[in-house]
mmCIF file of C-alpha atoms and ligand atoms in Angstrom:
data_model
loop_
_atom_site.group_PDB
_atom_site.id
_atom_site.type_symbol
_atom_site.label_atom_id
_atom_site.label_comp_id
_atom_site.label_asym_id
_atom_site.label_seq_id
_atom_site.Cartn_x
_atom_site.Cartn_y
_atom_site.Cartn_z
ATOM 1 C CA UNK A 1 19.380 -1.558 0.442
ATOM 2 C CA UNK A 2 15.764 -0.889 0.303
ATOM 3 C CA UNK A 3 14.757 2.666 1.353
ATOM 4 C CA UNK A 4 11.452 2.077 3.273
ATOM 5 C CA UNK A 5 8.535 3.643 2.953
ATOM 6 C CA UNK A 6 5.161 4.127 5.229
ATOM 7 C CA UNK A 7 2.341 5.159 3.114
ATOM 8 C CA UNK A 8 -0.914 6.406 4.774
ATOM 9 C CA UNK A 9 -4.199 5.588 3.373
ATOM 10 C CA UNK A 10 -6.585 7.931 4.785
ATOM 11 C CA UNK A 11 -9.571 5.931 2.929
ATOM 12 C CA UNK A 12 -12.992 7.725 2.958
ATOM 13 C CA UNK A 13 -12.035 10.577 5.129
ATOM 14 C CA UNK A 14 -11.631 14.113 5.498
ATOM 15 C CA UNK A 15 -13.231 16.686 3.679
ATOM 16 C CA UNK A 16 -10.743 18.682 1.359
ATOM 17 C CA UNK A 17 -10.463 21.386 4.103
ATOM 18 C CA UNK A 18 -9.790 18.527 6.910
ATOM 19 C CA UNK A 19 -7.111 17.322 4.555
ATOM 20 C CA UNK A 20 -5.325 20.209 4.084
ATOM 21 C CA UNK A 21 -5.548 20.646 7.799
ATOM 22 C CA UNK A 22 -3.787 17.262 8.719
ATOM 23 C CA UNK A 23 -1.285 17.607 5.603
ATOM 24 C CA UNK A 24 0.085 20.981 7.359
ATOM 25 C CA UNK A 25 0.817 19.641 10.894
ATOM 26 C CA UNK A 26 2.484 16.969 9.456
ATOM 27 C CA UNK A 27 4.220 18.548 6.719
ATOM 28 C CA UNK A 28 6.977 19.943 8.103
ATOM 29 C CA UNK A 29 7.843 16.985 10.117
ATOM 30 C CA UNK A 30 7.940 14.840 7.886
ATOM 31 C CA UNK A 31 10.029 16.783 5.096
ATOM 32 C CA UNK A 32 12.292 16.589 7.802
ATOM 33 C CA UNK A 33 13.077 12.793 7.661
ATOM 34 C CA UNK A 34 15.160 11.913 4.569
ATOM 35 C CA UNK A 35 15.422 8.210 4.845
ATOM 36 C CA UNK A 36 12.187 6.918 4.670
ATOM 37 C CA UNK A 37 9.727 7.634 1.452
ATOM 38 C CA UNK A 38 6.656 9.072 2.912
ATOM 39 C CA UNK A 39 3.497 8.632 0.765
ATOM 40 C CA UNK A 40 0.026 10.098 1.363
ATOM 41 C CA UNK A 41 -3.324 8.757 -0.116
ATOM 42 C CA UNK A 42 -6.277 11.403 0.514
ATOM 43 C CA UNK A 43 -9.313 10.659 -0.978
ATOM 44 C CA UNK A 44 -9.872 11.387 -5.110
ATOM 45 C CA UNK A 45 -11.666 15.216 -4.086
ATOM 46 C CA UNK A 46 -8.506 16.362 -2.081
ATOM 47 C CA UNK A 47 -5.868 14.978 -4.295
ATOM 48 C CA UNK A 48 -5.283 18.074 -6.165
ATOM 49 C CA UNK A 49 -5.358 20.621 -3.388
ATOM 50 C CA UNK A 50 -3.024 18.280 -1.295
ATOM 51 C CA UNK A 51 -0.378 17.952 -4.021
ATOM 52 C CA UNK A 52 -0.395 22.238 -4.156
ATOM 53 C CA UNK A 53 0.547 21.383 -0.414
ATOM 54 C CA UNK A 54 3.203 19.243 -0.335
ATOM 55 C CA UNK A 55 4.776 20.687 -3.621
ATOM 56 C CA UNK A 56 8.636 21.550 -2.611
ATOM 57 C CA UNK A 57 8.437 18.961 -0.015
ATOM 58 C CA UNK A 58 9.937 15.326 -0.249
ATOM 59 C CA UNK A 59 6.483 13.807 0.514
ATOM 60 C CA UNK A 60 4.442 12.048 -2.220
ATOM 61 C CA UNK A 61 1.076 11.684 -3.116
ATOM 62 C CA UNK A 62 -0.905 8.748 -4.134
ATOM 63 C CA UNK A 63 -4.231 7.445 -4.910
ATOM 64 C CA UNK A 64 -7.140 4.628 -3.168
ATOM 65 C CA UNK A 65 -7.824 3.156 -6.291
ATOM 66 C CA UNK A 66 -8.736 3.657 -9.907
ATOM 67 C CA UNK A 67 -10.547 1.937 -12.773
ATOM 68 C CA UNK A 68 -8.514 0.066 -15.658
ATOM 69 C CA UNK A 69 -10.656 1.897 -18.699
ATOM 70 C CA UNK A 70 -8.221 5.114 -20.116
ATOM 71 C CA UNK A 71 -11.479 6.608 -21.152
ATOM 72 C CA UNK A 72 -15.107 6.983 -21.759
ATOM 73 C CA UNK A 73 -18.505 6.455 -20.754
ATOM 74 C CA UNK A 74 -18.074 4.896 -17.044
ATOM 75 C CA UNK A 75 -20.074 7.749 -15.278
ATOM 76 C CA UNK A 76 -17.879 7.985 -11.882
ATOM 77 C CA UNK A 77 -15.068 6.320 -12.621
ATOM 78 C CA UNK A 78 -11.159 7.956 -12.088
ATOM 79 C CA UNK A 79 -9.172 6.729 -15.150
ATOM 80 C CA UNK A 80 -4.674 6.071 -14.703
ATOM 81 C CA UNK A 81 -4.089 9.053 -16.369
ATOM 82 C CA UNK A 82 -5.790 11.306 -14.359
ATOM 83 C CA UNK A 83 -4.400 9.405 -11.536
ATOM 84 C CA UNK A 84 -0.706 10.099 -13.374
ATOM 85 C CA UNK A 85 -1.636 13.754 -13.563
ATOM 86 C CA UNK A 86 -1.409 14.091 -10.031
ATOM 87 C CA UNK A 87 0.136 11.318 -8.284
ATOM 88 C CA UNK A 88 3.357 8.596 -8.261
ATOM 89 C CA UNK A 89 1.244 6.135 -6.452
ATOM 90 C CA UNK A 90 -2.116 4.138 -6.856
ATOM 91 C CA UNK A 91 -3.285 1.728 -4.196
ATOM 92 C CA UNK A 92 -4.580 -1.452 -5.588
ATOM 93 C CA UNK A 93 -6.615 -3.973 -4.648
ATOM 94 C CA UNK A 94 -7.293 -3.391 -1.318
ATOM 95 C CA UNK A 95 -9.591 -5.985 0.910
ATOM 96 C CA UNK A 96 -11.986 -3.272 1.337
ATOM 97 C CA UNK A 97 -12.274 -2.917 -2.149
ATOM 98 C CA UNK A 98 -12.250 -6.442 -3.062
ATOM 99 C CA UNK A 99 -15.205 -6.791 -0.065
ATOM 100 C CA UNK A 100 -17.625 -4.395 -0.732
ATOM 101 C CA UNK A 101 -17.066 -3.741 -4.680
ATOM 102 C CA UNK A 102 -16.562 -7.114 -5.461
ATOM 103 C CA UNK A 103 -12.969 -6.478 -7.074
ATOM 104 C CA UNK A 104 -11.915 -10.155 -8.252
ATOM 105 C CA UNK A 105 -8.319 -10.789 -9.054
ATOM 106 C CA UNK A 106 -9.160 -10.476 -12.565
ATOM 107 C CA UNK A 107 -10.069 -6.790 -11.865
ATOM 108 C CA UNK A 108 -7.094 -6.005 -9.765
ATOM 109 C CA UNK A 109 -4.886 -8.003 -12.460
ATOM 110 C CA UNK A 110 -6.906 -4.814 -15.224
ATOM 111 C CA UNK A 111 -6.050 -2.152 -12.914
ATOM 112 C CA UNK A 112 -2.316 -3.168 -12.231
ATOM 113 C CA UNK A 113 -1.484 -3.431 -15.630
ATOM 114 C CA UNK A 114 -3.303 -0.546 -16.557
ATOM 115 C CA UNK A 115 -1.384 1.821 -13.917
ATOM 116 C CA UNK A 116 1.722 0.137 -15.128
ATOM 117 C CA UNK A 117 1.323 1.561 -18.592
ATOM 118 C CA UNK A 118 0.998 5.095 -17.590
ATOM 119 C CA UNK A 119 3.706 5.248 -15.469
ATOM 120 C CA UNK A 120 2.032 4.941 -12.467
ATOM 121 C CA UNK A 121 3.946 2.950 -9.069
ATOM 122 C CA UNK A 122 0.770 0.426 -8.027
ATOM 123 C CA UNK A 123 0.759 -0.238 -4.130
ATOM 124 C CA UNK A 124 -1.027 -3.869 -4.392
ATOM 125 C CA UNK A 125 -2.323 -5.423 -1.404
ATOM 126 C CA UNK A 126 -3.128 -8.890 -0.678
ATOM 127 C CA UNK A 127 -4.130 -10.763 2.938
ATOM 128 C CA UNK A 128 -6.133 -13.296 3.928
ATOM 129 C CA UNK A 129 -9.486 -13.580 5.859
ATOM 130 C CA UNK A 130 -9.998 -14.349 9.487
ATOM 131 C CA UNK A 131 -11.261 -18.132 8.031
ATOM 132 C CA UNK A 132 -8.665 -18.719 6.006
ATOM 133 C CA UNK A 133 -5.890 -17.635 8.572
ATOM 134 C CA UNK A 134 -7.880 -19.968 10.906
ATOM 135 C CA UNK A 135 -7.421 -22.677 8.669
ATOM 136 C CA UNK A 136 -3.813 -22.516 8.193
ATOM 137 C CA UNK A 137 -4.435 -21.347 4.512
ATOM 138 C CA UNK A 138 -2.755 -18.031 4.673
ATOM 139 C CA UNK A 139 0.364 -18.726 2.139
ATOM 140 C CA UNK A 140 -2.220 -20.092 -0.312
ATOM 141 C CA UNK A 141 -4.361 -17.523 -0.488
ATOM 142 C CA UNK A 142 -1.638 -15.010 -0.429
ATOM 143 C CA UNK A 143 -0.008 -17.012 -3.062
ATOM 144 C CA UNK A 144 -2.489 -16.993 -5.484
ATOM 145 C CA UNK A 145 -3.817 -13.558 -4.825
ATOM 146 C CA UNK A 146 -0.275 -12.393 -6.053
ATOM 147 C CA UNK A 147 -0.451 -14.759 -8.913
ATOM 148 C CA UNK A 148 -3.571 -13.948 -9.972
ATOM 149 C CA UNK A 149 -2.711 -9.887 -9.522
ATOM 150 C CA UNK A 150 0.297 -10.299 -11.800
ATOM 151 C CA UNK A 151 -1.056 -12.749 -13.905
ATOM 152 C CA UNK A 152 0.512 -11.565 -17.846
ATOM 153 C CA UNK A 153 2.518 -8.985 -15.996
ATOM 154 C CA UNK A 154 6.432 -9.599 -17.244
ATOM 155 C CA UNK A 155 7.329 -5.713 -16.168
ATOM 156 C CA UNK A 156 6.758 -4.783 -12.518
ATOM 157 C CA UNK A 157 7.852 -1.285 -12.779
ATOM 158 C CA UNK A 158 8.072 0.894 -9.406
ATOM 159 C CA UNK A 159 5.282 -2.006 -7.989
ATOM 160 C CA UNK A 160 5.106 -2.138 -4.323
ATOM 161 C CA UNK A 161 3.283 -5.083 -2.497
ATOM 162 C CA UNK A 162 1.383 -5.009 0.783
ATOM 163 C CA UNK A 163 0.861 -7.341 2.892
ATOM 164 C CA UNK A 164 -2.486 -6.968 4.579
ATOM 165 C CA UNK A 165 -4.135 -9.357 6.255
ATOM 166 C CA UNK A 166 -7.552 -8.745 6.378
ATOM 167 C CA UNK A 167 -8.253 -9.941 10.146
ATOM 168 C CA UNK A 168 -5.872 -7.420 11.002
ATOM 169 C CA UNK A 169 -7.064 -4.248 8.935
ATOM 170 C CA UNK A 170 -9.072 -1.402 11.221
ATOM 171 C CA UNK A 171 -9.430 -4.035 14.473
ATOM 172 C CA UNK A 172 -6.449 -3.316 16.180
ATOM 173 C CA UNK A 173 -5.274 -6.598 16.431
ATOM 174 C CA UNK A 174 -2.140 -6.260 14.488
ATOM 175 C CA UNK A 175 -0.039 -9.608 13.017
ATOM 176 C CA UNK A 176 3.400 -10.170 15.020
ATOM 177 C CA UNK A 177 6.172 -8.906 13.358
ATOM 178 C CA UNK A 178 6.970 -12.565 13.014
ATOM 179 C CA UNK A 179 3.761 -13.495 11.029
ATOM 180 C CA UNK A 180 3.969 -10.313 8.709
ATOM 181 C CA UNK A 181 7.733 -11.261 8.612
ATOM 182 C CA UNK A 182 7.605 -15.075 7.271
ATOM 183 C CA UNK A 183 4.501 -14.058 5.235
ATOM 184 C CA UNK A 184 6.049 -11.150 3.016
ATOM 185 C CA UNK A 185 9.514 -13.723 3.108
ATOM 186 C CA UNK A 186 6.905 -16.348 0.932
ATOM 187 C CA UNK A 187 6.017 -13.281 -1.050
ATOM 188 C CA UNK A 188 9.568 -12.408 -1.976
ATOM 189 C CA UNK A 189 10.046 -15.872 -3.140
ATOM 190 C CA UNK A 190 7.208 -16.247 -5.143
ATOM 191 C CA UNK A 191 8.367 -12.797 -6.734
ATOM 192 C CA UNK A 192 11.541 -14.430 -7.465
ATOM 193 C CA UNK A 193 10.115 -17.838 -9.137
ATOM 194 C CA UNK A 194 7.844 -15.836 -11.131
ATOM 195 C CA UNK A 195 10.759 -13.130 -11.766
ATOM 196 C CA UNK A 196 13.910 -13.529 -10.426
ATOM 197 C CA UNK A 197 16.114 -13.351 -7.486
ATOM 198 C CA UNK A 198 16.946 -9.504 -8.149
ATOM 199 C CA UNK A 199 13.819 -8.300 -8.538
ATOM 200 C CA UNK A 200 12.655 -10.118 -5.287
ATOM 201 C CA UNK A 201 15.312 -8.530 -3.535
ATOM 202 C CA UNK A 202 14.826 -4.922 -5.112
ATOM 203 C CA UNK A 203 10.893 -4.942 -4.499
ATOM 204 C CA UNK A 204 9.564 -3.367 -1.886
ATOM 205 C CA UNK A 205 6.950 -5.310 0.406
ATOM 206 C CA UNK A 206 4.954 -3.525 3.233
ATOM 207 C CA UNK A 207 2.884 -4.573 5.660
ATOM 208 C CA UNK A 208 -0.569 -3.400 7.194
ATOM 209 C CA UNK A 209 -3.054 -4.139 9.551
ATOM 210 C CA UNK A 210 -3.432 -2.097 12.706
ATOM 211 C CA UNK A 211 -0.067 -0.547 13.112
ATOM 212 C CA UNK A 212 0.620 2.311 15.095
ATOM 213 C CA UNK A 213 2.959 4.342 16.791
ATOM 214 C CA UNK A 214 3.401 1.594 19.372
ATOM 215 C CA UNK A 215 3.696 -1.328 17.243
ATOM 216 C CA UNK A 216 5.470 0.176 14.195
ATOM 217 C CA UNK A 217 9.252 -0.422 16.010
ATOM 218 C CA UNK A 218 8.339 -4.387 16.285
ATOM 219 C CA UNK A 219 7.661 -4.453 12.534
ATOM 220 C CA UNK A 220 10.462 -1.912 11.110
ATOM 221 C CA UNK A 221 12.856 -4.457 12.713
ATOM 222 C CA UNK A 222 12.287 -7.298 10.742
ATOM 223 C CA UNK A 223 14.032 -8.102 8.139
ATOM 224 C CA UNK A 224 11.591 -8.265 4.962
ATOM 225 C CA UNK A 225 9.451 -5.817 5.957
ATOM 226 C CA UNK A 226 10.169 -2.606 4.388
ATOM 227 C CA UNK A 227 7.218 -0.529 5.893
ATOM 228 C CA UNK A 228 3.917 -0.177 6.004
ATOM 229 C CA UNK A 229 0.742 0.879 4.866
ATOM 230 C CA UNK A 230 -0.886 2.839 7.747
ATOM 231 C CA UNK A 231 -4.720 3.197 8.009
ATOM 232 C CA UNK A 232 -6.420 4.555 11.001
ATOM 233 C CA UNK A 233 -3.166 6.145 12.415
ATOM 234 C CA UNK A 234 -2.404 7.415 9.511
ATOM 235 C CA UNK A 235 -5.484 10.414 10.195
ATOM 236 C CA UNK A 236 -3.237 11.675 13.322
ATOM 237 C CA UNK A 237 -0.399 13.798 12.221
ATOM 238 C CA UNK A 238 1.531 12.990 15.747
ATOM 239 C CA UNK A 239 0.776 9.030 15.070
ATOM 240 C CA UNK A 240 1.896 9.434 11.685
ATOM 241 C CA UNK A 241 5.233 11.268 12.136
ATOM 242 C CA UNK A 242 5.821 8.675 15.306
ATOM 243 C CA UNK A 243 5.514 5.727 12.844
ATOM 244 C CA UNK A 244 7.857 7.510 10.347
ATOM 245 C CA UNK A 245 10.416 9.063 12.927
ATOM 246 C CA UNK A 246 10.774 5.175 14.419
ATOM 247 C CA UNK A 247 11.664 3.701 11.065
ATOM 248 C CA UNK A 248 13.511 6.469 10.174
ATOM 249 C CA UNK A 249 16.040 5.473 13.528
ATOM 250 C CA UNK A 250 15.773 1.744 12.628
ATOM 251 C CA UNK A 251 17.150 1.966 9.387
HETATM 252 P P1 PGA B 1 -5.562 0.167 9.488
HETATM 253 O O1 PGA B 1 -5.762 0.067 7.895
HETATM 254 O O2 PGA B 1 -4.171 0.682 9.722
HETATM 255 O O3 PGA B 1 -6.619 1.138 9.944
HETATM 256 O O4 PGA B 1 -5.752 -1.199 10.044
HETATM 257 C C1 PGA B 1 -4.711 -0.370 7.078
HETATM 258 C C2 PGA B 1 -5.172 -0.398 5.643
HETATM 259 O O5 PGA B 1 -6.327 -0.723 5.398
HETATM 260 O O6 PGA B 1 -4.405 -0.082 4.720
#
């Protein structure tokens, strides 16, 4: 059985006093719920005072994203081990960063195997455009985003996969549980022809895209999905515990 997990990626918000605010209303409530992993992503700047926070707690901390150098002169840059210092988690690859930094699978393929090799659990997200959904090309671009992401990889570690589609991300328009369903199902198999059946069925694959406290039920219930990554409603403590307490009763 996969334990499932809803991670919140608060992107570029909150100042490190805002953050500590919204950890400590949710803090307590989500401690409380044992059988879901619940995994918070502040910005870089809040990182360390956050994990003082939720130190004790069963909440865990991850990073938006990190650079694939270990060291050096890249004026700006966050390098995996100062990730490692302070979290289990490092998203990877998201659309956003692939859009507006021009990360190419080659880059998210660096930065996957370099959080690998320090230890670190990468959450890598692929999706396809509005276009390319449109066009019926969704399970080829998902499939060889995921190739391409994994491309030389033969350990997968603690990976987690989400699936994000990027018409879906910040636009409330949410996939169907039954689209985010049969799309992570393709990503399981091509996990287990480029790995094999037990790792497919051992890895965890999330999905995200809009979901909140009212849609979160429709996705917990199917039957690859094993949670999500939450954006937006991931900034509201209330939305945030609602989205954990309903796959907490699901599963
Ligand atoms: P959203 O973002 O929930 O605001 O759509 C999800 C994500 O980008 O991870």
């Amino acid at each position: 059985m996969r334990v499932p997990m809803i991670a919140g990626n608060w992107k570029m918000n909150t100042t490190i006093g805002e953050a500590a605010e919204l950890v400590n209303e949710m803090r307590q409530g989500l401690d409380a719920i044992d059988n879901v992993d619940k995994v918070i992503c502040p910005p870089f700047v809040s990182l360390a005072a956050v994990r003082g926070l939720i130190e004790g707690s069963s909440i865990k901390l991850g990073a938006q994203n990190m650079y694939f150098e270990e060291k050096g002169a890249y004026t700006g840059e966050i390098s995996p081990a100062m990730i490692a210092d302070l979290c289990e988690f490092v998203i990877i690859g998201h659309s956003e960063r692939r859009q507006y930094f021009n990360e190419t699978g080659d880059i998210v393929n660096q930065k996957v195997q370099a959080a690998l090799k320090v230890g670190l659990k990468p959450i890598l997200c692929v999706g396809e455009k509005l276009d390319e959904n449109e066009a019926g090309r969704t399970k080829e671009v998902v499939t060889e985003q995921l190739r391409s992401s994994l491309a030389g990889i033969d350990y997968l570690g603690g990976l987690i996969i989400a699936y994000e589609p990027v018409w879906a991300i910040g636009t409330g328009r949410a996939a169907t549980g039954r689209q985010a369903n049969d799309t992570i199902g393709l990503i399981r198999h091509n996990i287990s022809e480029l790995y094999d059946e037990k790792i497919a069925q051992d890895l965890h694959i999330l999905y995200g895209g809009s979901v909140t406290a009212d849609n979160a039920t429709e996705f917990m219930q199917q039957p690859e999905i094993d949670g999500a990554l939450v954006g937006g409603a991931s900034l509201k403590a209330g939305q945030f515990l609602s989205i954990v307490r309903q796959t907490s009763e699901i599963r």
